[in-house]
CSV table of N, CA and C in Angstrom, one decimal:
chain,number,residue,atom,x,y,z
A,38,PHE,N,118.8,82.0,117.9
A,38,PHE,CA,119.5,80.7,117.0
A,38,PHE,C,120.9,80.5,117.8
A,39,GLN,N,122.0,81.1,119.0
A,39,GLN,CA,122.7,80.4,119.8
A,39,GLN,C,122.6,78.7,120.5
A,40,ALA,N,121.5,79.0,120.9
A,40,ALA,CA,120.9,78.6,121.8
A,40,ALA,C,120.9,77.2,121.1
A,41,GLN,N,120.3,77.2,119.6
A,41,GLN,CA,120.5,75.7,119.0
A,41,GLN,C,121.7,75.8,118.2
A,42,GLY,N,123.2,76.2,118.3
A,42,GLY,CA,123.9,75.8,117.4
A,42,GLY,C,124.6,76.2,116.2
A,43,ALA,N,123.8,77.2,115.7
A,43,ALA,CA,123.8,77.7,114.6
A,43,ALA,C,124.9,79.4,114.6
A,44,VAL,N,125.0,79.2,113.9
A,44,VAL,CA,125.9,80.4,113.8
A,44,VAL,C,125.6,82.2,112.8
A,45,VAL,N,125.2,83.1,112.4
A,45,VAL,CA,124.7,83.9,111.3
A,45,VAL,C,126.0,84.5,111.3
A,46,LEU,N,126.0,84.3,109.6
A,46,LEU,CA,127.3,84.0,108.7
A,46,LEU,C,127.3,85.7,108.3
A,47,SER,N,126.4,85.9,108.0
A,47,SER,CA,126.1,86.8,107.3
A,47,SER,C,124.3,87.8,107.1
A,48,VAL,N,124.6,89.5,106.9
A,48,VAL,CA,123.0,89.8,107.2
A,48,VAL,C,122.8,89.9,106.0
A,49,GLN,N,122.0,90.2,104.8
A,49,GLN,CA,121.8,91.0,103.9
A,49,GLN,C,120.3,92.0,103.8
A,50,ARG,N,120.4,92.9,103.0
A,50,ARG,CA,118.8,93.4,102.8
A,50,ARG,C,118.5,92.6,101.9
A,51,VAL,N,117.3,92.4,101.9
A,51,VAL,CA,115.9,92.4,100.9
A,51,VAL,C,115.1,93.3,100.5
A,52,SER,N,115.3,93.5,99.5
A,52,SER,CA,114.5,94.5,98.6
A,52,SER,C,113.8,94.1,97.7
A,53,THR,N,112.5,94.3,97.3
A,53,THR,CA,110.9,94.3,97.0
A,53,THR,C,111.1,94.7,95.7
A,54,GLY,N,111.7,95.3,95.6
A,54,GLY,CA,111.4,96.3,94.2
A,54,GLY,C,111.0,97.5,94.7
A,55,ILE,N,110.2,97.6,95.5
A,55,ILE,CA,109.7,99.1,95.4
A,55,ILE,C,109.4,100.1,96.6
A,56,GLN,N,110.1,101.2,95.5
A,56,GLN,CA,110.4,101.5,96.6
A,56,GLN,C,109.7,103.2,97.0
A,57,TRP,N,109.1,103.2,98.1
A,57,TRP,CA,108.1,103.9,98.4
A,57,TRP,C,108.4,105.3,98.9
A,58,PRO,N,107.7,106.7,98.8
A,58,PRO,CA,108.6,107.6,99.2
A,58,PRO,C,109.2,108.2,100.2
A,59,TRP,N,109.1,107.0,101.5
A,59,TRP,CA,109.1,107.9,102.5
A,59,TRP,C,110.6,107.0,102.9
A,60,GLN,N,110.6,105.6,101.7
A,60,GLN,CA,112.2,104.9,101.8
A,60,GLN,C,113.4,105.8,101.6
A,61,GLN,N,112.9,106.8,100.5
A,61,GLN,CA,113.7,107.1,100.4
A,61,GLN,C,114.7,107.7,100.6
A,62,ILE,N,113.5,109.0,102.1
A,62,ILE,CA,114.5,109.3,102.9
A,62,ILE,C,115.8,108.7,103.8
A,63,ALA,N,115.5,107.5,104.3
A,63,ALA,CA,116.4,106.8,105.6
A,63,ALA,C,117.7,106.3,104.5
A,64,THR,N,117.5,106.7,102.5
A,64,THR,CA,118.3,106.1,101.9
A,64,THR,C,119.6,106.8,101.8
A,65,PRO,N,120.6,106.3,101.8
A,65,PRO,CA,121.9,107.8,101.7
A,65,PRO,C,121.6,108.2,101.0
A,66,SER,N,121.6,110.1,100.7
A,66,SER,CA,121.4,111.0,100.3
A,66,SER,C,121.7,111.0,99.4
A,67,LEU,N,121.3,111.6,98.0
A,67,LEU,CA,122.3,112.0,96.3
A,67,LEU,C,121.6,112.0,95.9
A,68,ASP,N,121.5,113.9,95.5
A,68,ASP,CA,121.0,114.0,94.5
A,68,ASP,C,121.1,113.4,93.1
A,69,VAL,N,120.1,112.7,92.5
A,69,VAL,CA,120.1,111.9,91.7
A,69,VAL,C,120.0,112.5,90.2
A,70,ALA,N,119.1,113.6,90.8
A,70,ALA,CA,119.5,114.7,89.6
A,70,ALA,C,120.7,115.3,88.9
A,71,TRP,N,121.6,115.0,89.7
A,71,TRP,CA,122.6,115.9,89.2
A,71,TRP,C,123.7,114.5,89.1
A,72,TRP,N,123.3,113.7,89.6
A,72,TRP,CA,124.0,112.7,89.6
A,72,TRP,C,123.6,111.9,87.6
A,73,CYS,N,122.0,111.5,87.7
A,73,CYS,CA,122.4,112.2,86.3
A,73,CYS,C,123.3,113.0,85.5
A,74,ARG,N,122.7,113.7,85.2
A,74,ARG,CA,123.9,115.0,85.0
A,74,ARG,C,125.1,115.2,85.3
A,75,GLU,N,125.4,114.7,85.9
A,75,GLU,CA,126.5,114.3,86.1
A,75,GLU,C,127.7,113.1,85.0
A,76,LEU,N,126.6,111.6,85.1
A,76,LEU,CA,127.0,110.5,84.8
A,76,LEU,C,126.8,110.5,83.3
A,77,ARG,N,126.2,111.4,82.6
A,77,ARG,CA,125.7,111.4,81.8
A,77,ARG,C,126.7,112.5,80.6
A,78,THR,N,127.4,113.7,81.4
A,78,THR,CA,128.3,114.3,80.8
A,78,THR,C,129.6,113.4,80.3
A,79,LEU,N,129.9,112.9,81.9
A,79,LEU,CA,131.5,111.6,80.9
A,79,LEU,C,131.1,110.9,80.5
A,80,LEU,N,130.0,110.4,80.5
A,80,LEU,CA,129.3,109.6,79.2
A,80,LEU,C,129.1,110.1,78.1
A,81,ALA,N,129.2,111.2,77.8
A,81,ALA,CA,129.3,111.9,76.5
A,81,ALA,C,130.6,112.3,75.8
A,82,ALA,N,131.5,112.5,76.8
A,82,ALA,CA,132.8,112.6,76.7
A,82,ALA,C,133.8,111.8,76.7
A,83,GLY,N,133.4,109.9,76.0
A,83,GLY,CA,133.1,109.2,75.6
A,83,GLY,C,134.1,108.2,76.8
A,84,MET,N,133.5,108.3,78.0
A,84,MET,CA,134.6,107.5,78.9
A,84,MET,C,133.6,106.1,79.0
A,85,THR,N,133.9,105.4,79.7
A,85,THR,CA,132.8,103.6,80.0
A,85,THR,C,132.4,104.6,81.8
A,86,VAL,N,131.1,103.3,81.5
A,86,VAL,CA,130.9,104.0,83.0
A,86,VAL,C,131.2,103.5,84.2
A,87,VAL,N,132.1,102.3,84.1
A,87,VAL,CA,133.3,102.3,85.5
A,87,VAL,C,134.5,103.7,85.5
A,88,GLU,N,134.4,103.6,84.6
A,88,GLU,CA,135.7,104.9,84.7
A,88,GLU,C,135.0,106.1,85.0
A,89,ALA,N,133.6,107.0,84.8
A,89,ALA,CA,133.1,107.7,85.0
A,89,ALA,C,132.6,107.4,86.4
A,90,LEU,N,132.1,106.5,86.8
A,90,LEU,CA,131.6,106.3,88.5
A,90,LEU,C,133.0,106.8,89.8
A,91,GLU,N,134.2,105.8,88.6
A,91,GLU,CA,135.3,106.0,89.7
A,91,GLU,C,135.8,107.6,89.3
A,92,THR,N,135.7,108.6,88.3
A,92,THR,CA,135.7,109.5,88.9
A,92,THR,C,134.8,110.4,89.1
A,93,LEU,N,133.3,110.0,90.1
A,93,LEU,CA,132.9,110.8,90.4
A,93,LEU,C,133.2,110.3,92.0
A,94,HIS,N,133.1,109.2,91.6
A,94,HIS,CA,133.8,108.5,93.4
A,94,HIS,C,135.2,109.8,93.5
A,95,ALA,N,136.1,110.0,92.7
A,95,ALA,CA,137.6,110.5,93.3
A,95,ALA,C,136.2,111.4,93.9
A,96,GLN,N,135.8,112.7,93.6
A,96,GLN,CA,135.4,113.6,93.9
A,96,GLN,C,135.1,113.8,95.3
A,97,PRO,N,135.0,115.0,96.3
A,97,PRO,CA,135.7,115.1,97.2
A,97,PRO,C,133.4,115.5,97.5
A,98,LEU,N,132.8,115.3,98.2
A,98,LEU,CA,131.0,115.6,97.6
A,98,LEU,C,130.6,114.8,98.9
A,99,GLY,N,131.1,114.2,100.0
A,99,GLY,CA,130.8,113.7,100.9
A,99,GLY,C,130.5,112.1,101.4
A,100,ALA,N,129.7,111.5,102.6
A,100,ALA,CA,130.8,110.3,102.7
A,100,ALA,C,129.1,109.6,102.0
A,101,SER,N,127.9,110.0,102.8
A,101,SER,CA,127.3,109.2,102.1
A,101,SER,C,127.1,109.1,100.1
A,102,ARG,N,127.7,110.3,99.8
A,102,ARG,CA,127.4,110.4,98.4
A,102,ARG,C,129.5,109.7,97.7
A,103,GLU,N,129.7,109.0,98.8
A,103,GLU,CA,131.0,108.2,98.3
A,103,GLU,C,131.0,106.7,98.5
A,104,LYS,N,130.4,106.7,99.5
A,104,LYS,CA,129.6,105.5,99.7
A,104,LYS,C,128.8,104.7,99.0
A,105,VAL,N,127.8,106.0,97.7
A,105,VAL,CA,127.1,105.5,97.2
A,105,VAL,C,127.8,104.9,95.7
A,106,HIS,N,128.7,106.1,95.5
A,106,HIS,CA,129.5,106.0,94.1
A,106,HIS,C,130.8,104.3,94.6
A,107,ALA,N,130.9,104.3,95.6
A,107,ALA,CA,131.9,103.3,96.1
A,107,ALA,C,131.5,101.6,95.9
A,108,ALA,N,130.2,101.3,96.2
A,108,ALA,CA,128.9,101.1,96.0
A,108,ALA,C,129.1,100.3,95.0
A,109,LEU,N,128.1,101.4,93.5
A,109,LEU,CA,128.5,100.8,92.9
A,109,LEU,C,129.5,100.5,92.2
A,110,VAL,N,130.6,101.2,92.1
A,110,VAL,CA,131.8,100.1,91.5
A,110,VAL,C,132.0,99.3,91.8
A,111,SER,N,132.1,99.0,92.9
A,111,SER,CA,132.7,97.1,93.2
A,111,SER,C,131.5,96.8,92.9
A,112,HIS,N,130.2,96.7,92.7
A,112,HIS,CA,129.2,95.9,92.2
A,112,HIS,C,129.3,95.8,90.6
A,113,LEU,N,129.7,96.9,90.1
A,113,LEU,CA,130.2,96.7,88.6
A,113,LEU,C,131.8,96.3,87.9
A,114,ARG,N,132.2,96.3,89.1
A,114,ARG,CA,133.1,95.1,88.9
A,114,ARG,C,133.9,93.9,89.0
A,115,SER,N,132.8,93.4,90.5
A,115,SER,CA,131.7,92.3,90.3
A,115,SER,C,131.6,91.4,89.8
A,116,GLY,N,130.6,92.7,88.2
A,116,GLY,CA,130.3,92.2,87.6
A,116,GLY,C,128.6,92.1,87.2
A,117,ARG,N,128.5,92.9,87.9
A,117,ARG,CA,126.8,93.1,87.9
A,117,ARG,C,126.7,94.0,87.1
A,118,ALA,N,125.5,94.4,86.3
A,118,ALA,CA,124.5,95.3,85.7
A,118,ALA,C,124.6,96.5,86.5
A,119,LEU,N,124.6,97.7,85.6
A,119,LEU,CA,124.6,98.7,86.4
A,119,LEU,C,123.2,98.8,86.7
A,120,SER,N,122.1,98.3,86.3
A,120,SER,CA,120.6,98.4,87.1
A,120,SER,C,120.7,97.7,87.9
A,121,VAL,N,120.9,96.7,87.9
A,121,VAL,CA,121.1,95.8,89.7
A,121,VAL,C,122.2,96.4,90.3
A,122,ALA,N,123.3,97.2,90.4
A,122,ALA,CA,124.2,97.8,91.1
A,122,ALA,C,123.4,98.7,92.0
A,123,MET,N,121.9,99.7,90.5
A,123,MET,CA,121.6,100.9,91.5
A,123,MET,C,120.4,100.1,92.3
A,124,GLN,N,120.2,99.3,91.9
A,124,GLN,CA,119.1,98.2,93.2
A,124,GLN,C,119.4,98.3,93.7
A,125,GLU,N,120.5,97.6,94.1
A,125,GLU,CA,121.1,97.4,95.6
A,125,GLU,C,121.1,98.6,96.5
A,126,VAL,N,121.8,99.6,95.8
A,126,VAL,CA,122.9,100.8,96.7
A,126,VAL,C,121.6,101.1,96.8
A,127,GLY,N,119.7,101.2,96.7
A,127,GLY,CA,118.5,102.1,98.0
A,127,GLY,C,118.3,103.2,97.0
A,128,CYS,N,118.8,103.6,96.4
A,128,CYS,CA,118.5,105.4,96.6
A,128,CYS,C,118.4,105.5,95.3
A,129,PHE,N,118.4,104.8,94.3
A,129,PHE,CA,117.6,105.7,93.5
A,129,PHE,C,116.1,105.3,92.5
A,130,PRO,N,115.7,106.1,92.2
A,130,PRO,CA,114.1,105.7,91.6
A,130,PRO,C,114.3,104.5,91.3
A,131,GLY,N,112.6,103.7,91.3
A,131,GLY,CA,112.5,102.7,90.9
A,131,GLY,C,112.0,103.1,88.9
A,132,VAL,N,112.0,104.4,88.5
A,132,VAL,CA,111.8,104.5,87.2
A,132,VAL,C,113.1,105.1,86.1
A,133,LEU,N,114.0,105.1,87.3
A,133,LEU,CA,115.6,105.9,87.1
A,133,LEU,C,116.3,103.8,86.7
A,134,VAL,N,115.7,103.3,87.6
A,134,VAL,CA,116.5,101.9,87.5
A,134,VAL,C,115.5,100.7,86.5
A,135,ALA,N,114.5,101.4,86.4
A,135,ALA,CA,114.4,100.3,84.4
A,135,ALA,C,114.6,101.4,83.1
A,136,SER,N,114.6,102.9,83.6
A,136,SER,CA,115.4,102.7,82.5
A,136,SER,C,116.5,102.7,82.5
A,137,VAL,N,117.2,102.2,82.8
A,137,VAL,CA,118.7,101.8,82.7
A,137,VAL,C,118.8,101.1,82.6
A,138,LYS,N,118.2,99.4,82.9
A,138,LYS,CA,117.9,98.3,82.8
A,138,LYS,C,117.8,98.4,81.7
A,139,ALA,N,116.9,99.5,80.6
A,139,ALA,CA,116.4,98.8,80.1
A,139,ALA,C,117.3,99.4,78.3
A,140,SER,N,118.4,100.7,78.8
A,140,SER,CA,118.3,101.2,78.2
A,140,SER,C,119.9,99.9,78.0
A,141,GLU,N,120.4,99.2,78.8
A,141,GLU,CA,121.0,98.1,78.9
A,141,GLU,C,121.3,96.8,77.7
A,142,ARG,N,119.9,96.9,77.9
A,142,ARG,CA,119.4,96.5,75.8
A,142,ARG,C,119.6,97.4,74.6
A,143,THR,N,120.2,98.0,75.2
A,143,THR,CA,119.9,99.3,73.6
A,143,THR,C,121.5,99.9,73.6
A,144,SER,N,121.8,99.3,74.6
A,144,SER,CA,123.7,100.7,74.3
A,144,SER,C,123.1,102.0,75.0
A,145,ALA,N,121.7,101.9,75.1
A,145,ALA,CA,121.5,103.9,74.7
A,145,ALA,C,121.4,105.1,76.8
A,146,LEU,N,122.5,104.7,77.5
A,146,LEU,CA,122.5,105.3,78.6
A,146,LEU,C,122.2,106.6,79.4
A,147,VAL,N,123.2,107.4,77.7
A,147,VAL,CA,122.8,108.7,77.5
A,147,VAL,C,121.6,109.0,77.9
A,148,GLU,N,120.5,108.4,76.4
A,148,GLU,CA,119.1,108.9,76.4
A,148,GLU,C,118.4,108.0,77.2
A,149,ALA,N,118.4,107.1,78.0
A,149,ALA,CA,117.7,106.7,79.2
A,149,ALA,C,118.1,107.7,80.8
A,150,LEU,N,119.4,108.1,80.4
A,150,LEU,CA,119.8,109.3,81.7
A,150,LEU,C,118.9,110.8,81.1
A,151,ASP,N,119.3,111.2,79.8
A,151,ASP,CA,118.6,113.1,79.5
A,151,ASP,C,117.1,111.8,79.6
A,152,ASP,N,116.3,111.1,79.5
A,152,ASP,CA,114.8,110.6,79.7
A,152,ASP,C,114.2,111.1,80.9
A,153,TYR,N,115.5,110.1,81.6
A,153,TYR,CA,115.0,110.6,83.0
A,153,TYR,C,115.0,111.4,83.9
A,154,LEU,N,115.8,112.7,83.3
A,154,LEU,CA,116.1,114.3,83.7
A,154,LEU,C,114.8,114.8,83.3
A,155,LYS,N,114.0,114.3,82.0
A,155,LYS,CA,113.6,115.2,81.2
A,155,LYS,C,112.4,115.4,82.2
A,156,HIS,N,111.9,113.3,83.2
A,156,HIS,CA,111.1,112.8,83.6
A,156,HIS,C,110.6,114.3,85.0
A,157,HIS,N,111.9,114.4,85.2
A,157,HIS,CA,112.6,115.0,86.9
A,157,HIS,C,112.1,116.5,86.6
A,158,GLU,N,112.0,117.1,86.4
A,158,GLU,CA,112.0,118.3,85.7
A,158,GLU,C,110.7,117.9,85.5
A,159,MET,N,109.8,117.4,84.6
A,159,MET,CA,108.4,118.0,84.7
A,159,MET,C,107.8,117.3,86.5
A,160,LEU,N,108.3,116.3,87.1
A,160,LEU,CA,108.0,116.2,88.4
A,160,LEU,C,108.3,117.7,89.6
A,161,ASP,N,108.9,118.0,89.4
A,161,ASP,CA,110.0,118.8,89.6
A,161,ASP,C,109.1,120.5,89.5
A,162,LYS,N,108.4,120.8,88.2
A,162,LYS,CA,107.6,121.6,87.8
A,162,LYS,C,105.7,121.3,88.1
A,163,LEU,N,105.2,120.2,88.5
A,163,LEU,CA,104.3,119.8,88.7
A,163,LEU,C,104.5,119.9,90.2
A,164,ARG,N,105.6,119.6,91.0
A,164,ARG,CA,104.9,119.6,92.5
A,164,ARG,C,104.9,121.1,93.3
A,165,LYS,N,106.0,121.7,92.4
A,165,LYS,CA,106.1,124.2,92.9
A,165,LYS,C,104.8,124.1,92.1
A,166,GLN,N,104.1,123.4,90.9
A,166,GLN,CA,102.8,124.1,91.0
A,166,GLN,C,101.4,124.0,91.7
A,167,LEU,N,101.2,122.8,92.3
A,167,LEU,CA,100.7,122.7,92.9
A,167,LEU,C,100.5,123.1,94.6
A,168,VAL,N,101.9,123.3,94.8
A,168,VAL,CA,102.3,124.4,95.8
A,168,VAL,C,101.8,125.4,96.1
A,169,SER,N,102.6,126.2,94.7
A,169,SER,CA,102.0,127.3,94.4
A,169,SER,C,99.8,127.2,94.7
A,170,ALA,N,99.3,126.8,94.2
A,170,ALA,CA,98.3,126.4,93.9
A,170,ALA,C,97.0,126.1,95.4
A,171,ALA,N,97.9,125.6,96.0
A,171,ALA,CA,97.5,125.4,97.6
A,171,ALA,C,98.3,126.3,98.3
A,172,ILE,N,98.4,127.7,98.6
A,172,ILE,CA,99.0,128.5,99.2
A,172,ILE,C,97.9,129.3,99.4
A,173,TYR,N,97.5,129.7,98.3
A,173,TYR,CA,95.3,130.1,98.0
A,173,TYR,C,94.8,129.8,98.9
A,174,PRO,N,93.9,129.0,98.4
A,174,PRO,CA,93.1,128.4,99.0
A,174,PRO,C,94.1,127.9,100.7
A,175,THR,N,94.6,128.0,101.4
A,175,THR,CA,95.5,128.0,103.1
A,175,THR,C,95.2,129.4,102.9
A,176,LEU,N,95.5,129.6,102.4
A,176,LEU,CA,95.5,131.6,102.8
A,176,LEU,C,94.7,131.9,103.0
A,177,VAL,N,93.4,131.5,102.3
A,177,VAL,CA,92.1,132.4,102.5
A,177,VAL,C,91.4,131.2,104.1
A,178,ILE,N,92.1,130.7,103.7
A,178,ILE,CA,91.0,129.4,105.4
A,178,ILE,C,91.2,129.8,106.3
A,179,THR,N,92.6,130.4,106.5
A,179,THR,CA,93.5,130.8,107.8
A,179,THR,C,92.9,132.1,108.3
A,180,LEU,N,93.0,132.8,106.9
A,180,LEU,CA,92.2,134.4,107.5
A,180,LEU,C,90.8,134.1,107.5
A,181,GLY,N,90.1,133.9,106.7
A,181,GLY,CA,88.9,133.0,107.8
A,181,GLY,C,88.5,133.1,109.1
A,182,GLY,N,89.5,131.7,109.1
A,182,GLY,CA,89.1,131.4,110.4
A,182,GLY,C,89.6,132.4,111.4
A,183,ALA,N,90.8,133.4,111.2
A,183,ALA,CA,90.7,134.1,112.2
A,183,ALA,C,90.1,135.3,112.2
A,184,ILE,N,89.8,135.3,111.8
A,184,ILE,CA,88.3,136.4,111.2
A,184,ILE,C,87.1,136.1,112.2
A,185,VAL,N,86.6,134.3,112.0
A,185,VAL,CA,85.5,134.4,112.8
A,185,VAL,C,86.0,134.2,113.8
A,186,ILE,N,86.7,134.0,114.4
A,186,ILE,CA,87.5,133.4,115.6
A,186,ILE,C,87.2,135.1,116.2
A,187,PHE,N,88.5,136.0,115.7
A,187,PHE,CA,87.8,137.8,116.0
A,187,PHE,C,86.4,137.7,116.4
A,188,LEU,N,85.8,137.8,115.7
A,188,LEU,CA,84.0,138.0,115.3
A,188,LEU,C,83.6,137.5,117.2
A,189,LEU,N,84.5,136.1,116.9
A,189,LEU,CA,83.2,135.3,118.1
A,189,LEU,C,84.2,135.6,119.7
A,190,LEU,N,85.4,136.6,119.6
A,190,LEU,CA,85.6,136.7,121.2
A,190,LEU,C,85.6,137.5,121.2
A,191,PHE,N,85.4,138.6,120.7
A,191,PHE,CA,85.3,139.8,120.6
A,191,PHE,C,84.7,140.7,120.3
A,192,VAL,N,84.2,140.7,119.2
A,192,VAL,CA,82.9,141.7,118.4
A,192,VAL,C,81.2,141.3,119.7
A,193,ILE,N,81.4,139.8,118.8
A,193,ILE,CA,79.9,140.0,119.4
A,193,ILE,C,79.9,139.9,121.0
A,194,PRO,N,80.9,139.2,122.0
A,194,PRO,CA,81.0,139.8,123.6
A,194,PRO,C,80.4,141.4,123.8
A,195,ARG,N,80.9,142.5,122.8
A,195,ARG,CA,80.5,143.5,122.9
A,195,ARG,C,79.6,144.1,122.6
A,196,PHE,N,78.3,143.8,121.0
A,196,PHE,CA,77.4,144.0,121.1
A,196,PHE,C,76.1,143.0,122.2
A,197,SER,N,76.5,141.8,122.7
A,197,SER,CA,75.5,141.5,123.2
A,197,SER,C,75.2,141.7,124.7
A,198,ARG,N,76.5,143.3,125.6
A,198,ARG,CA,76.7,144.1,126.0
A,198,ARG,C,75.7,145.4,126.3
A,199,MET,N,76.0,145.5,125.1
A,199,MET,CA,75.7,146.5,124.1
A,199,MET,C,73.7,146.4,124.1
A,200,TYR,N,73.3,145.3,124.0
A,200,TYR,CA,72.5,144.8,123.5
A,200,TYR,C,71.7,144.7,124.9
A,201,ALA,N,72.6,144.7,126.7
A,201,ALA,CA,72.2,144.1,127.6
A,201,ALA,C,72.2,145.2,128.1
A,202,ASP,N,72.9,145.9,127.9
A,202,ASP,CA,72.3,147.7,128.7
A,202,ASP,C,71.5,148.1,128.5
A,203,LEU,N,70.8,148.1,127.2
A,203,LEU,CA,69.7,148.5,126.0
A,203,LEU,C,68.9,148.7,127.2
A,204,HIS,N,68.3,149.4,127.8
A,204,HIS,CA,66.4,149.0,128.4
A,204,HIS,C,65.3,150.1,127.4
A,205,GLY,N,65.3,149.6,126.4
A,205,GLY,CA,63.9,149.4,125.7
A,205,GLY,C,62.7,149.3,125.9
A,206,PRO,N,61.6,150.1,125.4
A,206,PRO,CA,61.0,149.0,125.4
A,206,PRO,C,60.2,147.9,124.8
């Protein structure tokens, strides 16, 4: 661009609105369920969203969490809606962003956070059941494979030598 006389003034990340599971790893780390619980508690205590996020930002929880909270507060102070701010930060799942966006129309943010927490708990429970259900077949296949390898490498060669040494009619 510089050869043509153009100057780059700013670079912004373009969000497609779709967040794949592997994209969540690259974004700033934030325990979303913890964040929802904390925000819900502060909102239920009577704070506004900006006051609640400023309170969360004031807690020393780590650099990445402080960046997320600072970005959310700055977006809200600039007049953006919470759902837009959450989407621009990029570390919140799409389900939560959509739920918050719907709650902005009905003024039911606490209920939206409760619904997301129920959804999150259900997914965690399902994930744990899936892992525990996969352990048994994996164990059986591994143990069966070890037994087959033992038979092929140790038992069958001994039997073959034993039958080779047997001189019968």
